[in-house]
Coordinates of C-alpha atoms and ligand atoms in Angstrom, one line a residue:
M188 CA 70.4 -7.1 53.1
K189 CA 73.0 -6.1 50.6
L190 CA 75.9 -8.9 50.2
S191 CA 79.5 -7.9 51.8
F192 CA 83.3 -8.9 51.7
R193 CA 86.4 -8.5 53.8
W194 CA 89.2 -6.9 52.1
Y195 CA 92.6 -6.2 53.5
G196 CA 93.5 -3.6 51.3
K197 CA 96.4 -3.5 48.3
E198 CA 98.1 -6.8 50.3
D199 CA 95.3 -9.4 49.7
K200 CA 95.6 -11.4 47.9
V201 CA 92.0 -12.0 47.0
T202 CA 92.0 -9.3 44.7
L203 CA 89.2 -7.0 44.3
R204 CA 88.1 -8.8 41.0
N205 CA 88.0 -11.7 42.1
I206 CA 85.7 -9.7 44.5
R207 CA 83.4 -8.4 42.1
Q208 CA 83.0 -11.9 39.8
I209 CA 81.5 -13.1 43.6
P210 CA 77.5 -13.0 42.2
G211 CA 75.1 -10.7 44.3
M212 CA 78.1 -8.4 45.2
S213 CA 77.5 -5.0 46.6
T214 CA 80.1 -3.4 49.0
I215 CA 83.3 -4.2 50.2
V216 CA 84.4 -3.7 53.8
T217 CA 87.8 -2.9 55.2
A218 CA 90.0 0.1 56.7
V219 CA 92.8 2.5 56.9
Y220 CA 95.9 -0.3 57.4
D221 CA 99.0 1.7 57.6
V222 CA 98.2 3.4 60.2
P223 CA 98.3 2.6 64.0
V224 CA 95.7 2.7 66.2
G225 CA 94.3 5.5 67.8
Q226 CA 95.7 8.0 65.5
V227 CA 93.8 10.2 62.1
W228 CA 93.4 8.2 58.7
S229 CA 94.6 10.6 56.5
R230 CA 91.7 11.6 53.8
E231 CA 93.6 10.3 51.1
S232 CA 94.1 7.0 52.4
I233 CA 90.0 6.9 53.3
A234 CA 89.4 8.5 49.4
D235 CA 92.1 5.7 47.9
L236 CA 90.8 3.0 48.9
K237 CA 87.2 4.2 47.5
S238 CA 88.9 5.0 44.7
V239 CA 89.5 1.1 44.1
I240 CA 86.7 -0.3 45.0
E241 CA 84.3 2.0 43.1
A242 CA 86.4 1.2 40.1
E243 CA 85.4 -2.4 40.3
G244 CA 82.0 -2.2 40.4
M245 CA 81.3 -2.1 44.2
A246 CA 80.6 0.2 46.9
F247 CA 82.8 0.9 50.4
E248 CA 80.2 2.0 52.8
V249 CA 81.3 -0.5 55.4
V250 CA 84.2 0.3 57.5
E251 CA 86.2 -3.1 59.8
S252 CA 87.3 -1.6 61.9
I253 CA 88.4 2.2 63.5
P254 CA 90.1 0.2 66.3
V255 CA 89.3 0.9 69.8
H256 CA 92.4 2.7 71.5
E257 CA 93.6 0.3 75.0
D258 CA 93.9 4.2 76.6
I259 CA 89.5 4.4 76.1
K260 CA 89.2 0.6 77.4
L261 CA 91.2 1.4 80.3
G262 CA 89.5 4.3 81.1
K263 CA 92.7 6.5 81.9
K264 CA 94.0 10.2 81.3
T265 CA 95.0 11.2 77.5
R266 CA 91.2 8.6 76.9
D267 CA 89.8 12.4 75.4
H268 CA 92.7 12.6 72.2
Y269 CA 92.1 9.2 71.7
I270 CA 88.1 9.1 70.9
E271 CA 88.9 13.1 69.7
N272 CA 91.0 10.7 66.7
Y273 CA 88.3 8.2 66.9
C274 CA 85.2 11.0 66.2
E275 CA 87.4 12.7 63.6
N276 CA 87.6 8.7 61.7
I277 CA 84.0 8.5 61.6
R278 CA 83.5 12.2 60.5
R279 CA 86.0 11.4 57.0
V280 CA 84.7 7.7 56.6
A281 CA 81.2 9.7 56.6
E282 CA 82.4 12.3 54.1
A283 CA 83.4 9.3 52.0
G284 CA 80.0 7.3 51.7
V285 CA 81.0 5.4 54.7
K286 CA 77.6 3.8 56.3
C287 CA 78.4 1.8 58.9
V288 CA 81.3 0.8 61.3
C289 CA 82.2 -1.7 63.1
Y290 CA 84.7 -2.0 66.4
N291 CA 84.5 -3.8 68.9
F292 CA 85.2 -3.8 73.1
M293 CA 87.4 -6.2 74.1
P294 CA 90.2 -5.4 76.2
V295 CA 93.9 -6.4 74.2
F296 CA 92.7 -9.5 72.2
D297 CA 90.1 -9.1 69.7
W298 CA 89.1 -12.9 68.4
T299 CA 91.1 -15.9 69.9
R300 CA 91.7 -19.3 68.5
T301 CA 94.2 -21.8 69.1
E302 CA 94.5 -23.3 66.3
L303 CA 95.1 -21.5 63.3
A304 CA 94.6 -24.9 60.4
H305 CA 92.1 -27.3 62.4
E306 CA 92.7 -30.0 59.7
L307 CA 88.7 -31.6 58.9
P308 CA 87.8 -35.1 58.2
D309 CA 87.6 -33.4 54.8
G310 CA 91.5 -32.2 53.7
S311 CA 90.0 -29.0 54.2
T312 CA 91.4 -26.9 57.2
T313 CA 89.8 -24.5 60.1
L314 CA 89.9 -22.1 62.6
A315 CA 89.7 -23.6 66.3
Y316 CA 89.4 -22.8 70.0
Y317 CA 89.8 -25.2 72.3
Q318 CA 89.8 -24.2 76.1
S319 CA 92.4 -26.4 77.8
R320 CA 94.6 -24.4 75.7
V321 CA 93.7 -21.5 76.2
D322 CA 93.6 -22.6 80.2
E323 CA 97.1 -23.3 79.5
V324 CA 98.6 -20.1 78.6
N325 CA 99.4 -17.0 81.0
P326 CA 100.3 -14.0 79.0
L327 CA 101.7 -12.2 82.6
Q328 CA 104.5 -14.2 82.0
S329 CA 106.4 -12.9 79.1
D330 CA 109.3 -16.0 79.0
S331 CA 106.6 -18.5 78.8
D332 CA 106.6 -20.8 75.1
L333 CA 103.7 -20.8 74.9
T334 CA 101.7 -18.6 73.0
L335 CA 99.1 -18.6 70.7
P336 CA 98.3 -18.2 66.9
G337 CA 96.0 -14.6 67.1
W338 CA 98.0 -13.3 69.0
D339 CA 98.1 -9.0 68.1
A340 CA 102.3 -9.5 66.5
S341 CA 102.1 -5.6 66.7
Y342 CA 103.4 -6.2 70.6
T343 CA 106.1 -7.6 71.5
R344 CA 105.7 -10.2 74.4
A345 CA 107.1 -7.8 77.0
E346 CA 104.6 -5.5 76.1
L347 CA 101.6 -7.9 75.8
R348 CA 102.2 -8.9 79.3
D349 CA 102.4 -5.2 80.3
V350 CA 99.3 -4.4 78.5
V351 CA 97.3 -7.6 80.4
A352 CA 99.1 -6.5 83.4
E353 CA 97.2 -3.3 83.3
Y354 CA 93.7 -4.6 83.0
Q355 CA 94.3 -6.8 86.5
F356 CA 91.8 -4.4 88.8
M357 CA 89.8 -4.0 86.2
S358 CA 86.4 -4.9 87.3
E359 CA 83.3 -5.4 84.4
E360 CA 81.8 -3.1 86.5
M361 CA 84.6 -0.7 84.9
L362 CA 85.0 -1.5 81.9
W363 CA 81.0 -0.6 81.3
D364 CA 81.9 3.0 82.8
N365 CA 84.4 3.1 80.3
L366 CA 82.8 1.9 77.6
K367 CA 79.5 4.3 78.5
Y368 CA 82.4 7.2 78.2
F369 CA 82.8 6.5 74.6
L370 CA 79.5 5.6 74.2
E371 CA 78.6 9.3 75.3
R372 CA 80.9 11.1 72.9
I373 CA 81.3 8.7 69.7
I374 CA 78.0 8.3 69.2
P375 CA 76.6 11.9 68.6
V376 CA 78.8 12.6 66.5
A377 CA 77.8 9.2 64.5
V378 CA 74.3 10.6 64.3
E379 CA 75.6 13.9 62.8
C380 CA 77.8 11.9 60.0
G381 CA 74.5 9.6 59.4
V382 CA 76.2 6.3 60.0
N383 CA 75.1 3.3 61.9
M384 CA 78.0 2.3 64.9
A385 CA 77.6 -1.4 64.8
I386 CA 79.7 -2.7 67.5
H387 CA 81.2 -6.5 67.6
E388 CA 80.8 -9.6 70.5
D389 CA 84.0 -10.2 71.8
D390 CA 84.9 -14.2 70.1
P391 CA 85.2 -15.5 72.1
C392 CA 81.9 -14.9 74.0
W393 CA 83.6 -15.6 77.8
S394 CA 86.9 -14.1 79.9
I395 CA 89.5 -14.8 78.9
F396 CA 93.3 -14.7 81.0
G397 CA 91.6 -13.1 84.0
L398 CA 90.4 -10.0 81.4
P399 CA 87.1 -8.5 81.8
R400 CA 85.1 -9.2 78.4
I401 CA 81.5 -7.8 78.1
I402 CA 79.4 -8.0 75.1
T403 CA 78.7 -11.3 75.5
D404 CA 75.1 -12.6 75.5
E405 CA 70.9 -11.2 75.2
K406 CA 71.3 -10.0 78.8
N407 CA 75.0 -7.8 77.9
L408 CA 73.4 -6.1 74.7
D409 CA 69.7 -5.3 76.2
R410 CA 72.4 -3.0 79.2
F411 CA 74.6 -2.3 75.8
L412 CA 71.7 -1.1 73.7
K413 CA 70.4 0.7 76.8
L414 CA 73.5 3.0 77.8
F415 CA 73.1 5.5 74.1
D416 CA 69.3 4.7 73.5
V417 CA 69.8 5.8 69.9
P418 CA 69.6 3.8 66.4
N419 CA 73.0 4.9 65.6
N420 CA 74.3 2.8 68.8
G421 CA 73.7 -0.7 67.3
I422 CA 76.0 -4.1 67.0
T423 CA 77.0 -6.2 64.6
L424 CA 75.3 -9.2 64.9
C425 CA 78.0 -11.6 64.6
T426 CA 76.5 -15.8 64.3
G427 CA 79.9 -17.5 66.0
S428 CA 80.7 -15.3 68.3
L429 CA 77.4 -15.5 70.4
G430 CA 77.3 -19.1 68.9
C431 CA 79.9 -20.4 70.2
S432 CA 78.2 -20.8 73.2
G433 CA 75.3 -22.7 73.8
R434 CA 73.9 -20.5 76.3
N435 CA 73.4 -17.5 73.5
D436 CA 69.8 -18.0 71.1
V437 CA 71.3 -16.6 68.4
V438 CA 67.6 -17.0 66.7
K439 CA 66.9 -15.1 68.7
M440 CA 68.6 -12.3 69.2
A441 CA 68.4 -11.9 65.0
E442 CA 64.7 -11.6 65.5
K443 CA 65.1 -9.3 69.0
Y444 CA 67.3 -6.3 68.0
G445 CA 66.9 -7.1 63.7
K446 CA 63.4 -6.4 65.4
M447 CA 64.6 -2.9 67.6
G448 CA 66.6 -2.1 64.3
R449 CA 69.6 -2.3 65.5
I450 CA 71.3 -4.3 64.1
H451 CA 73.6 -2.8 61.8
F452 CA 75.9 -5.5 60.7
V453 CA 76.0 -9.3 60.4
H454 CA 79.2 -12.1 60.5
M455 CA 77.0 -15.0 59.1
R456 CA 79.4 -17.9 60.1
N457 CA 78.7 -21.4 61.5
V458 CA 80.5 -23.0 64.4
A459 CA 80.4 -26.6 65.8
V460 CA 80.7 -26.5 69.8
L461 CA 82.4 -28.7 71.6
P462 CA 80.4 -30.1 74.2
E463 CA 81.2 -30.1 77.8
N464 CA 82.5 -26.4 77.2
R465 CA 85.7 -28.1 75.4
G466 CA 85.7 -25.5 72.9
F467 CA 84.8 -25.0 69.0
E468 CA 85.4 -25.4 65.5
E469 CA 84.6 -22.9 62.9
T470 CA 83.5 -25.2 60.0
A471 CA 81.7 -24.2 56.5
H472 CA 78.8 -22.3 56.2
L473 CA 75.9 -25.0 55.5
S474 CA 73.4 -25.5 58.7
V475 CA 74.5 -29.6 58.1
C476 CA 77.7 -28.4 58.3
G477 CA 78.0 -27.3 62.6
T478 CA 75.5 -25.9 65.6
L479 CA 74.0 -23.1 63.9
D480 CA 70.8 -23.1 61.5
M481 CA 72.1 -20.8 59.1
Y482 CA 68.7 -21.3 57.1
A483 CA 66.1 -19.9 60.8
I484 CA 69.2 -17.0 61.4
M485 CA 68.6 -15.6 58.0
K486 CA 64.4 -16.0 58.4
A487 CA 64.6 -14.1 61.8
L488 CA 66.5 -10.7 60.3
F489 CA 64.2 -11.3 56.7
D490 CA 61.4 -11.5 58.7
S491 CA 63.0 -8.4 61.3
G492 CA 62.7 -5.9 57.9
F493 CA 66.4 -6.2 57.9
E494 CA 67.7 -3.9 55.5
G495 CA 72.1 -3.7 56.5
Y496 CA 74.5 -5.6 55.2
I497 CA 75.7 -9.3 55.6
R498 CA 79.2 -10.8 54.9
P499 CA 80.8 -14.6 55.2
D500 CA 82.6 -14.6 57.5
H501 CA 85.3 -16.8 58.0
G502 CA 85.3 -19.5 55.8
R503 CA 87.5 -22.7 55.4
M504 CA 91.2 -23.1 53.2
I505 CA 89.8 -25.6 50.9
W506 CA 91.1 -26.2 47.3
G507 CA 95.0 -26.0 48.5
E508 CA 94.7 -22.1 48.9
T509 CA 96.7 -20.2 51.5
G510 CA 96.4 -17.4 52.8
R511 CA 95.4 -14.7 55.9
P512 CA 93.4 -17.9 57.7
G513 CA 90.1 -16.9 57.6
Y514 CA 89.7 -14.8 55.1
G515 CA 90.6 -17.0 51.8
L516 CA 88.7 -16.6 48.7
Y517 CA 87.2 -19.3 48.1
D518 CA 85.6 -20.8 50.7
R519 CA 83.3 -17.6 52.0
A520 CA 82.8 -17.3 47.8
L521 CA 80.9 -20.7 49.1
G522 CA 79.3 -18.2 52.3
A523 CA 78.3 -15.7 50.2
T524 CA 76.3 -18.1 47.2
Y525 CA 74.9 -20.6 50.0
L526 CA 73.6 -16.4 51.7
N527 CA 72.1 -16.0 48.5
G528 CA 71.0 -18.5 48.2
L529 CA 69.2 -18.6 51.6
W530 CA 67.6 -15.3 51.0
E531 CA 65.8 -15.2 48.0
A532 CA 64.9 -18.7 48.9
I533 CA 63.4 -16.6 52.2
E534 CA 62.2 -13.6 50.5
K535 CA 60.1 -15.8 47.3
T536 CA 58.0 -17.7 50.0
E537 CA 57.5 -14.9 51.9
K538 CA 56.3 -12.7 49.2
K539 CA 54.5 -16.4 47.3
K540 CA 53.0 -16.2 50.8
M541 CA 51.6 -13.1 51.1
E542 CA 50.3 -13.2 47.5
K543 CA 48.0 -16.5 48.7
N544 CA 46.9 -14.3 51.9
S545 CA 45.7 -11.6 50.0
S546 CA 44.1 -13.5 46.9
P547 CA 39.9 -13.7 47.2
S548 CA 39.5 -17.3 47.9
Ligands
LIG80 C1 87.5 -11.6 63.1 C2 87.1 -10.6 63.0 C3 87.4 -8.9 64.3 C4 86.5 -8.0 64.4 C5 86.3 -7.1 65.3 C6 85.9 -6.4 65.0 O1 87.4 -12.1 61.9 O2 85.3 -10.4 62.7 O3 88.5 -9.7 64.0 O4 86.9 -7.6 62.2 O5 86.9 -7.8 66.3 O6 86.1 -4.5 65.2

């Protein structure tokens, strides 16, 4: 596995130097942030990212994300223009040495949480999702006082209402069709450029506000991979996005899709799933802190021969740190160290087992 870390560019309070000092860190995950969704990224901005990252001794090999314009998800006539721009962005990041591109196909909202600073008993704060709170919100009412903290700030409330309204008649099947149309055009370009596309699961992995969501479980991931059945059409296995629903067996999915060679990127984080579908709270990475068995997931990846990128996903805010929710330095760095520890232990144990089996008794 190649250990990586998400960095939000020069505006990020967490510096490349900070990241470099995390043991074993090899790759930066970032994107061009100064361009609206759907536009072509300038070669200068891409080259600039590459040079600052390499100057700190790390590689720029993963982009998260090249966002997908809503017109593509909505299947509007204008989609061809945005798809062409998307292909051009794949070509340009590939020219700079990027090997993997993460993206998602969630209508309107990317990850959704109802609290960005929920206090845990130890005084740290974390991201949380309470279903009852989501159920109170109706984004179709632009005058509603209820908003959620994670909402895309690039929309005004009225714009958000309008774009949500555009999806009112879209079924999941229509969204599948639009995804297929998109893949049929971008994956051949990715193949040509040697880039692995890695779709991120919907977070949380169920429909919210009546919007269709399809990258949600094993059945749908199987269907997704078949839409364009080549290795470059793969997934970002996000343990928290899938693991916040009891119906997903993340260990099994890591093993299955890993063996198929279709996991190109992994987001490792833990969640405490609340009973009776009440939602979830994000926790420290350690297995004992949440619902997921992080060791078993890493072991499944190892056993499948996984050689892609892994990053510690969201961290809590600890030690008085302030900053971008989920993306502070300290707890993610602890997560990285934990992942390194798990991997080393698994690797050495397996090596010993192999030596024992091959030595004459
Ligand atoms: C949240 C992230 C997501 C992810 C996108 C990928 O913390 O995991 O925003 O980057 O869904 O396109």
